[in-house]
XYZ file of C-alpha atoms in Angstrom:
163
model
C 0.000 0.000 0.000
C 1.238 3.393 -1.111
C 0.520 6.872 0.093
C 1.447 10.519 -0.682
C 2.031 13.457 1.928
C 0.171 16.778 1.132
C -0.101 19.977 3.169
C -3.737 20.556 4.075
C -5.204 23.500 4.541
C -7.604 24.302 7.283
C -10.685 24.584 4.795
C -9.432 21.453 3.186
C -9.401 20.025 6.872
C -12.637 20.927 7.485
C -14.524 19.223 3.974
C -13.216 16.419 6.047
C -14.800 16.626 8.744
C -16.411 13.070 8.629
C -13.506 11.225 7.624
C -11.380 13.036 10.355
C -13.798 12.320 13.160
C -13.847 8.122 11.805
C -10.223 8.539 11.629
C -9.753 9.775 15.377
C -12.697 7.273 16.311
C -10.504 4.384 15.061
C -7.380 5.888 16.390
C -8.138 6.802 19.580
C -10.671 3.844 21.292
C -7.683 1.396 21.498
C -4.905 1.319 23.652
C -3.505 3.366 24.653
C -6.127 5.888 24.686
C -9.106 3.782 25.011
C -11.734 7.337 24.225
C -14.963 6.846 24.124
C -15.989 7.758 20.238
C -17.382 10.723 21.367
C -13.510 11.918 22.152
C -12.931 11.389 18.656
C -15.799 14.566 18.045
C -14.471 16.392 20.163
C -10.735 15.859 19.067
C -11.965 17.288 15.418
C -14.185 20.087 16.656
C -11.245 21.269 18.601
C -8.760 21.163 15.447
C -10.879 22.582 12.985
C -12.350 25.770 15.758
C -8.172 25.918 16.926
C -7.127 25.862 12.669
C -9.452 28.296 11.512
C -8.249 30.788 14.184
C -4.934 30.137 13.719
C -2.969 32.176 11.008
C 0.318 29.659 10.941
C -1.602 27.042 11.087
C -0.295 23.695 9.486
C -1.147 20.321 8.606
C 0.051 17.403 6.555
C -1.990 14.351 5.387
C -1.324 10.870 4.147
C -3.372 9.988 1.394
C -3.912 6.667 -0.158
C -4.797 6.097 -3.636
C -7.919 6.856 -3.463
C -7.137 9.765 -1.733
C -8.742 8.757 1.332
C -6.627 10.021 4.624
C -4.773 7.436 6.172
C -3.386 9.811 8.560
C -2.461 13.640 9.338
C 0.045 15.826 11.729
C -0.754 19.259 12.422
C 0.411 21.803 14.706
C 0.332 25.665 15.228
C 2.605 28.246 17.377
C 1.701 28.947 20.486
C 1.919 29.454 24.324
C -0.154 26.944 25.558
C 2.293 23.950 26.536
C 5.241 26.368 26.806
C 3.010 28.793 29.123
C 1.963 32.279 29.005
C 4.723 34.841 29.378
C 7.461 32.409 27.674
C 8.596 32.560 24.024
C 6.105 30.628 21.359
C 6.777 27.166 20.268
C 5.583 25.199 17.838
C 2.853 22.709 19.424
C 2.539 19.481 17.538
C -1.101 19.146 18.428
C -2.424 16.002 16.771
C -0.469 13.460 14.878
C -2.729 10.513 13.655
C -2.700 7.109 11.520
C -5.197 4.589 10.640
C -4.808 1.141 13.052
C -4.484 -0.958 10.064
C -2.380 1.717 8.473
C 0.411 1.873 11.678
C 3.494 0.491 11.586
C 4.237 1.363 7.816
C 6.104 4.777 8.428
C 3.397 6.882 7.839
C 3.433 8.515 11.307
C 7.292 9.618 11.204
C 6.902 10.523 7.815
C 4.031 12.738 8.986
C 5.997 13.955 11.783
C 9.365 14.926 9.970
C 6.947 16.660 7.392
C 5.463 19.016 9.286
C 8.416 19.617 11.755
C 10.939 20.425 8.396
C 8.121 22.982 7.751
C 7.786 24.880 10.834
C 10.889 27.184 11.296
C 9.711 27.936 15.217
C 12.331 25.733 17.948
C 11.487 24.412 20.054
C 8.434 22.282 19.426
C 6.018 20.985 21.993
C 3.971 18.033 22.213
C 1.683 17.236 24.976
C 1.299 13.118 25.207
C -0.116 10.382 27.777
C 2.390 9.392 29.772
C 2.833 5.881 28.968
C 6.339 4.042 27.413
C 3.891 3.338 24.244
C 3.768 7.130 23.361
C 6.766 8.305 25.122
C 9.454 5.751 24.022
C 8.648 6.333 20.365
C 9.089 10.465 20.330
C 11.721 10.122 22.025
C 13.189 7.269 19.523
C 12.274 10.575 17.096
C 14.100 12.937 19.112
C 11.664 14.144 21.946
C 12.855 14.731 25.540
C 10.022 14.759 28.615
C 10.224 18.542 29.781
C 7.368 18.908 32.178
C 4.500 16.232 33.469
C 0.806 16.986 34.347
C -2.306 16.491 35.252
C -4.612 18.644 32.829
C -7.880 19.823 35.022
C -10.943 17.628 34.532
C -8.325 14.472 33.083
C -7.777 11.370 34.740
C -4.441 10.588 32.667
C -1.140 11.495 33.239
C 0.420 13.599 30.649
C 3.591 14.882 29.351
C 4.648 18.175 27.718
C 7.424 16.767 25.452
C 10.329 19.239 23.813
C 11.830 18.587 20.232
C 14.849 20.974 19.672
């Protein structure tokens, strides 16, 4: 199975809506996440409201021959993980692959995509904090720079740092 990596723009992003929230669904209701498929709605929502106010927004998809999305990374600057009052960094904010389309490459190839695009250092990711998650940035280059507990979560996270 082949794919192709295209930059996707927010409107683009959004004509997707219902492939994006199946996507997530799939994605997210296994391990480690194990979200209800409601999470995956609210994952979207939360991209698409966060892209279209966004000016530097960016995204990258994996599409297959059919040009169905087998995956996407996108990301904006901001303060949130690094915290208000401290430079911006890029925030990674979703990076996502198909189940039966994981373990093919697609997810680092997503990853190094949208990173070589982004000129803002350092870039932040904000992760469950399980060896699953955490092993493999790091394997890419990530180092843990802060650990929480977000308000209303019942997960541990952590705020990741890619130089």
């Amino acid at each position: 199975m082949t794919y192709r990596l295209t930059d996707l723009a927010a409107g683009e992003l959004a004509g997707r809506r219902e492939e994006l929230i199946a996507l997530c669904a799939q994605a997210f209701c296994g391990a480690p996440w194990h979200e209800p498929p409601a999470g995956a709605l609210r994952t979207v929502d939360r991209l698409l409201t966060r892209a279209a106010e966004k000016p530097d927004f960016r995204c990258v998809g994996a599409l297959d021959a059919d040009d169905a999305l087998d995956g996407f990374a996108a990301g904006w600057t901001g303060t949130f993980l690094s915290g208000e009052g401290q430079a911006p960094a890029f925030e990674l904010a979703e990076l996502v692959v198909a189940p039966d389309r994981q373990g093919l490459g697609i997810g680092r190839a997503l990853h190094d995509a949208l990173l070589t695009r982004e000129p803002y250092r350092p870039a932040l990711l904000m992760t469950l904090d399980v060896p699953e998650l955490t092993g493999r940035y790091e394997r890419w280059g990530w180092t843990a720079a802060d650990r929480r507990r977000p308000e209303g979560e019942q997960h541990d996270f952590v705020v990741m740092r890619h130089a």
